Coordinates of C-alpha atoms in Angstrom, one line a residue:
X1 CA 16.2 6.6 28.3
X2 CA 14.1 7.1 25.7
X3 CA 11.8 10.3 24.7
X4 CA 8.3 11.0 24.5
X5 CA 6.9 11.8 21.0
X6 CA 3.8 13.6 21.6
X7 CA 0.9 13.3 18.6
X8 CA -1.1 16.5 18.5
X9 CA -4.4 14.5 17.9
X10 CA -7.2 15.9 15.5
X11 CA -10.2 15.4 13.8
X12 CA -8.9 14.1 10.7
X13 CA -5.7 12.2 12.2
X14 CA -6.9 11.3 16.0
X15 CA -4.3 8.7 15.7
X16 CA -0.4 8.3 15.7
X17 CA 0.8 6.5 12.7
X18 CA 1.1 3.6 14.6
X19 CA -2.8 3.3 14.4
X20 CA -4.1 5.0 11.7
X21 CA -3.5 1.5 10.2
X22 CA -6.2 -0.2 11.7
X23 CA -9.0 2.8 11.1
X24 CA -10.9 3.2 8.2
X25 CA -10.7 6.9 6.3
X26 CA -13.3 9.2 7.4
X27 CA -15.3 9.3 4.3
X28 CA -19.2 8.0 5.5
X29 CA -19.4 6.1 2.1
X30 CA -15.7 3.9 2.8
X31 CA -16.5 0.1 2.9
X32 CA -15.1 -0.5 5.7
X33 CA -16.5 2.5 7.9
X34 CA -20.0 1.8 6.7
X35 CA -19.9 -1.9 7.8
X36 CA -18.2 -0.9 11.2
X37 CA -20.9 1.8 11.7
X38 CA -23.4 -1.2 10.8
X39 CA -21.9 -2.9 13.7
X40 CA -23.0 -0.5 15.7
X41 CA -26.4 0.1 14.7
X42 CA -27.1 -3.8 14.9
X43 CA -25.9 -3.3 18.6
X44 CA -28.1 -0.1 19.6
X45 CA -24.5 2.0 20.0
X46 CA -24.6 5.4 19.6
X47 CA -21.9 7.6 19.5
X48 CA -21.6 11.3 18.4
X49 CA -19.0 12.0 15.0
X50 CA -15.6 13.1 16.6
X51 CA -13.0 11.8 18.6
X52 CA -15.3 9.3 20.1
X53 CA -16.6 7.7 17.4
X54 CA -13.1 7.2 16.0
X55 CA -12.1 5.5 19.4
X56 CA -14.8 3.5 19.4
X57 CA -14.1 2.1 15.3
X58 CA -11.1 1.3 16.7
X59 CA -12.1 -1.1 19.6
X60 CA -14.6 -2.6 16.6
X61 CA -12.0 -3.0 14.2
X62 CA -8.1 -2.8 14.9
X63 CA -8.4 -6.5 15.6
X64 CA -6.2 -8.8 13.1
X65 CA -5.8 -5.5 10.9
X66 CA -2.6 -4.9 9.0
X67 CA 0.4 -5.1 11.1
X68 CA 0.7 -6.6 14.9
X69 CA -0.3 -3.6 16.9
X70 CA -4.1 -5.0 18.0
X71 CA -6.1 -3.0 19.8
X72 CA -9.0 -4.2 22.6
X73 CA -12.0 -2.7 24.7
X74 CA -10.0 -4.9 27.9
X75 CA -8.3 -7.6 29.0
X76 CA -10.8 -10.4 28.6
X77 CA -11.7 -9.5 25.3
X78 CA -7.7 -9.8 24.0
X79 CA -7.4 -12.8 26.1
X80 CA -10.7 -14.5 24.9
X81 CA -8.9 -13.5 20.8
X82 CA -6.3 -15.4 21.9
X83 CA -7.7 -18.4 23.0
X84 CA -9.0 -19.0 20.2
X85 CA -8.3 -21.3 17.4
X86 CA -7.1 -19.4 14.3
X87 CA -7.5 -22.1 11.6
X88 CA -10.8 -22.3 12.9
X89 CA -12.2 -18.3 12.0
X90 CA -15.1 -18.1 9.7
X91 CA -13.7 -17.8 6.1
X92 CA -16.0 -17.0 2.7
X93 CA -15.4 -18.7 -1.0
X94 CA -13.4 -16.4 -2.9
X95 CA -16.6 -17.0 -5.5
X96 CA -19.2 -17.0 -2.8
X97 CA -22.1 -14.8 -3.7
X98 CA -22.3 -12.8 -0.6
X99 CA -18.2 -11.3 -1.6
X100 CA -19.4 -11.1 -5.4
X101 CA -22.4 -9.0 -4.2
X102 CA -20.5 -6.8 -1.9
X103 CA -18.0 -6.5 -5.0
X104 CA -20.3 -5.0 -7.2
X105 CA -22.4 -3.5 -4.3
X106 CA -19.1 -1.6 -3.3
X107 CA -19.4 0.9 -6.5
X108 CA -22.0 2.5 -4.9
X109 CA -22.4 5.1 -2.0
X110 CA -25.7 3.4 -1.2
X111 CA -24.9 -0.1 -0.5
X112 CA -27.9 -2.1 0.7
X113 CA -28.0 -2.9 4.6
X114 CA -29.0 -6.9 3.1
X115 CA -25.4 -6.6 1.4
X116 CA -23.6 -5.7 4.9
X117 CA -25.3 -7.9 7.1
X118 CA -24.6 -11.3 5.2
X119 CA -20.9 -10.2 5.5
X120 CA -21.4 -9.3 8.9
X121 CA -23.0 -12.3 9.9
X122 CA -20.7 -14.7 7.5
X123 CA -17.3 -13.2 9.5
X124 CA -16.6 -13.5 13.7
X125 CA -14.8 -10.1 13.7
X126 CA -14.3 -7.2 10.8
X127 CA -10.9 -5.6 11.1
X128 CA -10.2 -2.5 9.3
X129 CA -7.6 -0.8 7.7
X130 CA -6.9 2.9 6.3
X131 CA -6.5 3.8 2.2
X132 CA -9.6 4.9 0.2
X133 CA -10.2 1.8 -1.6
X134 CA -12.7 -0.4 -0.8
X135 CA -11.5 -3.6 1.4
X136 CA -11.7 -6.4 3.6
X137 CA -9.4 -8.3 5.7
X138 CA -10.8 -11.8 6.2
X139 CA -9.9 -15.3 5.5
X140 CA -10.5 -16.8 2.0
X141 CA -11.0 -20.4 0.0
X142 CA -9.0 -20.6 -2.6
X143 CA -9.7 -23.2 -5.7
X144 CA -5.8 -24.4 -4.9
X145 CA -5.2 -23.9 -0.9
X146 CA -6.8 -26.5 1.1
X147 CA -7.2 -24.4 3.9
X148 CA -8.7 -20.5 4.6
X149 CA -5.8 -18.3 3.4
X150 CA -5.7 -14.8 5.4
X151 CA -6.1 -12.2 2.8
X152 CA -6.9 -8.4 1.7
X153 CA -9.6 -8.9 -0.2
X154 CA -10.3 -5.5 -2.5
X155 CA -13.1 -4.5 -4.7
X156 CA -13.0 -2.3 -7.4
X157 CA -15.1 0.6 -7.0
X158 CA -14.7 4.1 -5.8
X159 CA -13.3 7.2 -7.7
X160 CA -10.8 4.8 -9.8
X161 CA -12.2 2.5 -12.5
X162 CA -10.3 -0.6 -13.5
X163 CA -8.1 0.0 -10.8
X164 CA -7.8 -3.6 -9.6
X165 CA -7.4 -4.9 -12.6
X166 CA -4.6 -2.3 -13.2
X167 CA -3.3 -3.4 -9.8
X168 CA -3.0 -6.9 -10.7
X169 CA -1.1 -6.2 -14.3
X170 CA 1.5 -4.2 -11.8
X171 CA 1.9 -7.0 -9.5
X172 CA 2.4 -9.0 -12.1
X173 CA 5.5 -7.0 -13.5
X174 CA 6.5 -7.0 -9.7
X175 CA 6.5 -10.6 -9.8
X176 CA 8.9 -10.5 -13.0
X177 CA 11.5 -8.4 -11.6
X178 CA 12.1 -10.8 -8.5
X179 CA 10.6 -8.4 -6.4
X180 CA 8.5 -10.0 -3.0
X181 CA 5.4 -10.5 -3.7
X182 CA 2.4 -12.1 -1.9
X183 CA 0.4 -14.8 -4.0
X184 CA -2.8 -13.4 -5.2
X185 CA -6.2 -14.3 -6.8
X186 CA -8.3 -12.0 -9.2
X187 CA -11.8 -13.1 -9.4
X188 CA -14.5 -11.3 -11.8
X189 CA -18.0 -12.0 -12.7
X190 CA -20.3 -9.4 -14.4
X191 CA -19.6 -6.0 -12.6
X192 CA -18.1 -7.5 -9.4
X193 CA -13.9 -7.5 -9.5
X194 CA -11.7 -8.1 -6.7
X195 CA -8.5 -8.7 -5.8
X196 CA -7.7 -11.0 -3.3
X197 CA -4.0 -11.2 -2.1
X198 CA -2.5 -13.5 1.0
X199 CA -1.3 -11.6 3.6
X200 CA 2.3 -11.5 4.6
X201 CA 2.1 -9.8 8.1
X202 CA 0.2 -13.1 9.5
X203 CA 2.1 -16.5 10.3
X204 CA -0.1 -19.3 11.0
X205 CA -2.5 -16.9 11.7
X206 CA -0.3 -14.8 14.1
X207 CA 1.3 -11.2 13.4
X208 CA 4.5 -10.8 12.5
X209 CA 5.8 -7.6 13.2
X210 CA 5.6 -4.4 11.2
X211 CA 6.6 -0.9 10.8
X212 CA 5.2 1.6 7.9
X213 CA 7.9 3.4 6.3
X214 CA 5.5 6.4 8.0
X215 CA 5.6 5.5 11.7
X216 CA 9.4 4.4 11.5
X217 CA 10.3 8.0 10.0
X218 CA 7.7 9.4 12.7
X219 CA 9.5 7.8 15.5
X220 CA 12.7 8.7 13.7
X221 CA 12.6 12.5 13.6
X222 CA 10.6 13.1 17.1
X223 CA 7.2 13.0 15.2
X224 CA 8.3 15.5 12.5
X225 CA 6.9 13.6 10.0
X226 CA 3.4 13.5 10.7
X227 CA 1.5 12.6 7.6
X228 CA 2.4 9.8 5.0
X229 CA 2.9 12.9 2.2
X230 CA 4.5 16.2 2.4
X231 CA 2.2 19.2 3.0
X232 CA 3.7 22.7 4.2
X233 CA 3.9 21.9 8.0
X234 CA 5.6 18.2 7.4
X235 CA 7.8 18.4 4.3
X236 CA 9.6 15.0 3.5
X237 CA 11.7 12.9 0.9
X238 CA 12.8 9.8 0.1
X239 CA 16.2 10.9 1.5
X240 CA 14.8 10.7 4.7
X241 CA 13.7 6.9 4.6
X242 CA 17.2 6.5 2.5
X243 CA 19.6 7.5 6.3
X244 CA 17.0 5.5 8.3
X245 CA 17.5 2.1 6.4
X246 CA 21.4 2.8 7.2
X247 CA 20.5 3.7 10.2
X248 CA 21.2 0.8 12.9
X249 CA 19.5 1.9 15.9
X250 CA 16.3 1.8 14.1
X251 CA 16.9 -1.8 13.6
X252 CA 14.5 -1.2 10.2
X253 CA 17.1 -3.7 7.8
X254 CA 19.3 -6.3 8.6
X255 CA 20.8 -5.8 5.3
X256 CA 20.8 -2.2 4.5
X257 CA 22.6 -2.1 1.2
X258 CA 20.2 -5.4 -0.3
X259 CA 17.1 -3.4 0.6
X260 CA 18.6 -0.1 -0.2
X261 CA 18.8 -1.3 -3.7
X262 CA 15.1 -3.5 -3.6
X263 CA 13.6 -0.2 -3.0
X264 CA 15.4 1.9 -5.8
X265 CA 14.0 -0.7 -8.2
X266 CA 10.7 -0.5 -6.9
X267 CA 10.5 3.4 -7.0
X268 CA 12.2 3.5 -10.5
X269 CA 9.6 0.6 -11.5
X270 CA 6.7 2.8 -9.8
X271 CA 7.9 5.5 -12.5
X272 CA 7.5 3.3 -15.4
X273 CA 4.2 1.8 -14.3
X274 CA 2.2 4.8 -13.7
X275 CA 2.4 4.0 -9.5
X276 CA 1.9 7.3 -8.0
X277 CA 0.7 6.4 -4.5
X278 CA 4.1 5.5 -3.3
X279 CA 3.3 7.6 0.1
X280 CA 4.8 6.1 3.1
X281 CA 2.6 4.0 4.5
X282 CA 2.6 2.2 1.0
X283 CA 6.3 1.2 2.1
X284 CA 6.7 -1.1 5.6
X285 CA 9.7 -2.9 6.9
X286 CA 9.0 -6.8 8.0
X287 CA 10.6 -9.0 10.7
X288 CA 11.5 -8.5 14.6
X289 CA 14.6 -6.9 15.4
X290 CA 17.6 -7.7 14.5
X291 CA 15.3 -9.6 11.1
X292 CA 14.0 -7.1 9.6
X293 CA 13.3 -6.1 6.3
X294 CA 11.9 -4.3 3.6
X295 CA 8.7 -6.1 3.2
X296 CA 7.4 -7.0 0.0
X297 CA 5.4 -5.2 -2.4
X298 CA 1.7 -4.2 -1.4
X299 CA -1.0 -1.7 -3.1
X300 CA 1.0 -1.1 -6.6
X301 CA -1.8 1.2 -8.1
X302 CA -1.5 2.7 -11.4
X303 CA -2.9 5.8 -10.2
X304 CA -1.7 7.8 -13.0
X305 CA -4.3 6.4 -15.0
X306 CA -6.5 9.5 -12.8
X307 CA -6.1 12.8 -13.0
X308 CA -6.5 13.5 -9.9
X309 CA -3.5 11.3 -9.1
X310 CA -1.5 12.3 -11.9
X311 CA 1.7 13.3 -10.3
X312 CA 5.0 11.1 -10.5
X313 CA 4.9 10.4 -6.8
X314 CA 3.4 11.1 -3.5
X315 CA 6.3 10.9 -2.3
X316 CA 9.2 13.5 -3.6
X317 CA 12.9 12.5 -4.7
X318 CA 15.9 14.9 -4.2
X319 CA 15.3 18.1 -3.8
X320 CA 12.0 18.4 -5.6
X321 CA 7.8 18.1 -6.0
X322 CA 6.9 15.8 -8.4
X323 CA 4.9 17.6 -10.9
X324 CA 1.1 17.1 -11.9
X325 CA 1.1 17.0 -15.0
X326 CA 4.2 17.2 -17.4
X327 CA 7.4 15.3 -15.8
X328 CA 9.9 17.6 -14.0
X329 CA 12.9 19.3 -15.3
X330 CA 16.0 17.7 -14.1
X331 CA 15.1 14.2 -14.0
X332 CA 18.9 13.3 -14.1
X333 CA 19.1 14.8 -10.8
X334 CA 16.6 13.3 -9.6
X335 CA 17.1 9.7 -10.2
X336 CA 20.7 10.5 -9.6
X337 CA 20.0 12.3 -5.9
X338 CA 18.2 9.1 -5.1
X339 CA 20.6 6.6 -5.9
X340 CA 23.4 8.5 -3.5
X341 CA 20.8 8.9 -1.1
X342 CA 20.2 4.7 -1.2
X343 CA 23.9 4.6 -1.4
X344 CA 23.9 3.1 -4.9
X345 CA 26.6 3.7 -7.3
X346 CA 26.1 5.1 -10.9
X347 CA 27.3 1.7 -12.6
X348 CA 24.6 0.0 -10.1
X349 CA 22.2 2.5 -10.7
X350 CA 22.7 2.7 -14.2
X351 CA 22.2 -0.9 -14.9
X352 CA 18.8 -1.1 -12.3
X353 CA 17.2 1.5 -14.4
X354 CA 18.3 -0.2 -17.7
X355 CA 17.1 -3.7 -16.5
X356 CA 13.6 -1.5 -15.4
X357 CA 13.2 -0.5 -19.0
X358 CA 14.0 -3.8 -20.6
X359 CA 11.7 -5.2 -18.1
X360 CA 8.8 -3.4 -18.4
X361 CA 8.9 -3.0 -22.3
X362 CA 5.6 -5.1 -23.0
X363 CA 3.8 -3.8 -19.9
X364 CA 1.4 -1.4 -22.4
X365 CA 0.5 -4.4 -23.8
X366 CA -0.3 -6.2 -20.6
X367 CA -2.5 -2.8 -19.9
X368 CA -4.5 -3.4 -22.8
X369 CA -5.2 -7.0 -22.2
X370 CA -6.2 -6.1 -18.3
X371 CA -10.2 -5.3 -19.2
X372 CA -9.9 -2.1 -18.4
X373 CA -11.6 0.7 -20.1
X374 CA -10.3 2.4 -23.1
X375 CA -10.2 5.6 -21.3
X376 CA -8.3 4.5 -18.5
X377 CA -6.1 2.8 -20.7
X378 CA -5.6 5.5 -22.9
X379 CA -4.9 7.7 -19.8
X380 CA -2.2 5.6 -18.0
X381 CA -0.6 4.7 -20.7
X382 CA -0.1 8.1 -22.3
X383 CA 1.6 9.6 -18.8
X384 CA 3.2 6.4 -18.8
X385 CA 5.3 6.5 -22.0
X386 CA 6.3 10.3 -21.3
X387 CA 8.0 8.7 -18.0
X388 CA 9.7 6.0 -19.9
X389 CA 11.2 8.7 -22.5
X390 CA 12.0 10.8 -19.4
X391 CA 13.8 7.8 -17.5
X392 CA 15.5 6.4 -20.4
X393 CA 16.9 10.1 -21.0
X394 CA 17.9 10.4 -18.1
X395 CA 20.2 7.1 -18.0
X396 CA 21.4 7.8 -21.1
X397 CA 22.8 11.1 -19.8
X398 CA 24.2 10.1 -16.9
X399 CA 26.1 7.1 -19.1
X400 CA 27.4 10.4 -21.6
X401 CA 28.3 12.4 -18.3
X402 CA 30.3 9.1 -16.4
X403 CA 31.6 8.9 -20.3
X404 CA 33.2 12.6 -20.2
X405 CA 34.5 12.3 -16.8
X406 CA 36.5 9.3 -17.5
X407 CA 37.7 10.9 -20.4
X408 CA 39.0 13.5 -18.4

């Protein structure tokens, strides 16, 4: 039989893992919580902040969201989704001017009701999802696809300048290193930027199933992990997710050692990019049971390019807290403790990490040609080179150290 994981619900997390997915961050100004809210002026609904209100953004919104939990007010509402035709949804022009407006609209903590209500009106339903950036999750035109392609459509704007272009540059590096990654579309004009990319948790416009790395590990330890990062009541590591994947009753990889090693290259290649919002639900696993997998890459931020997300990861390796602002003593160990953890051996690991650094050689020159700012340029790309010395250090250490054991 199995056991009952209780959530100890709050203000700030009122939902399990499992749904925090398909809720938009609490922030008032969030994209995505200020057109839901619109939603509910248009319909005269009024609901007190809270508990409540959260409940009822998710009836509004954790519709067709990320993943294939889906979430409705009662039976004939999910049965009347359902019936419906899904290549038939309302869809906007990736160029139309309504997206373009809400693009460069999306800067701002004082978007326009005008703005909201053309997107509202242009889209039959508005699903949300969590992460501070702002989003949407609708279907697109494409100049090449001759049909609406589902898609995350995000818009640069917030806290983090240049962020989406900095987010396509990584995906592009992603894409070199043979990595999964979903087809995408980067669209600018003036001050509106976004990044639209196809959505690889929807078949024909059905869900496929999907697990964050966060809910999997919640489930896993009998809800010990309880936030996507480490704080002094939850602590967690990589380790963690490393003995789940090899793990068979979780079902979360039908080929444990093929994803082990896909993920050491994407956290190594994280490192080297400036990607510090690794956090676990930045990591899912794709595919029913018995097919699943480590899905493919998604949200590959530079966030190192901002201060306030300066640190090497969200998400510790080994035995230590990535550090703020200079990179941590004992890297060897480090990048050592997570290959045994993935099960990788030194030769393996070694020549990952030495394909990483060949790979990503040119990448401050694909920075510089992005159209971002100099600052933010400047910024990334300084923390960034301090990692690369620190990684390629550490590799050639570990080569000198397998070198004197062999000699002995």
């Amino acid at each position: 039989a199995g056991e009952t994981v209780v959530w100890p619900s709050t203000i700030d997390k009122p939902f399990p893992p499992m749904l925090q997915a398909l809720v938009p961050p609490t922030d008032p100004n969030n994209l995505q919580r200020r057109i839901l809210t619109r939603i509910m002026e248009r319909s005269g609904t009024t609901v007190a902040q809270g508990q409540d209100l959260e409940w009822t953004l998710l009836l509004l919104g954790g519709r067709s969201s990320i993943g294939h939990l889906e979430v409705f007010e009662d039976k004939n509402r999910a049965l009347a989704w359902y019936g419906r035709e899904p290549n038939h949804l309302p869809f906007l022009d990736i160029q139309s001017s309504s997206l373009l407006a809400l693009a460069t609209a999306s800067s701002r903590s004082d978007i326009d009701l005008s703005t909201l209500d053309k997107i509202i009106d242009a889209l039959e339903t508005c699903p949300t999802s969590s992460g501070v950036m702002p989003k949407l999750l609708m279907p697109i035109e494409v100049p090449e696809s001759k049909q609406p392609v589902d898609a995350v459509v995000k818009f640069q704007g917030g806290a983090f300048p240049d962020i989406v272009r900095l987010e396509s540059v990584a995906y592009r590096v992603f894409d070199r290193l043979e990595q999964d990654v979903p087809d995408r579309w980067l669209q600018s004009r003036g001050a509106a930027v976004l990044l639209a990319t196809r959505r690889f948790d929807r078949q024909d416009g059905i869900p496929v199933p999907m697990e964050s790395a966060f809910s999997a590990l919640f489930t896993a330890t009998g809800g010990k992990v309880h936030g996507p990062w480490p704080d002094s009541e939850a602590w967690h590591d990589i380790r963690m997710l490393a003995n789940a994947i090899f793990t068979p009753s979780l079902g979360l990889s039908i080929d444990p050692k093929r994803d082990a090693e896909r993920l050491y290259q994407r956290m190594v290649a994280n490192i080297l990019m400036g990607i510090s919002d690794s956090h676990l639900m930045n990591l899912s696993f794709i595919g029913r049971r018995g097919h699943a997998a480590l899905s493919p890459v998604y949200d590959p931020a530079p966030m190192r390019a901002y201060q306030s997300m300066a640190c090497i990861s969200r998400t510790p390796y080994g035995w230590r807290v990535t550090s703020y602002d200079d990179e941590p003593s004992g890297t060897d160990d480090l990048l050592i403790g997570l290959s045994q953890a993935l099960r990788i051996s030194a030769p393996v690991s070694r020549k990952i990490v030495q394909h990483l650094l060949a790979a990503t050689e040119d990448y401050p020159e694909l920075v510089r040609a992005s159209n971002a700012s100099d600052s933010t340029i400047g910024q990334l790309l300084q923390r960034v080179k301090k990692a690369r010395y620190w990684v390629h250090n550490a590799i050639e250490n570990s080569v000198s150290l397998a070198s004197m054991d062999s000699k002995a």
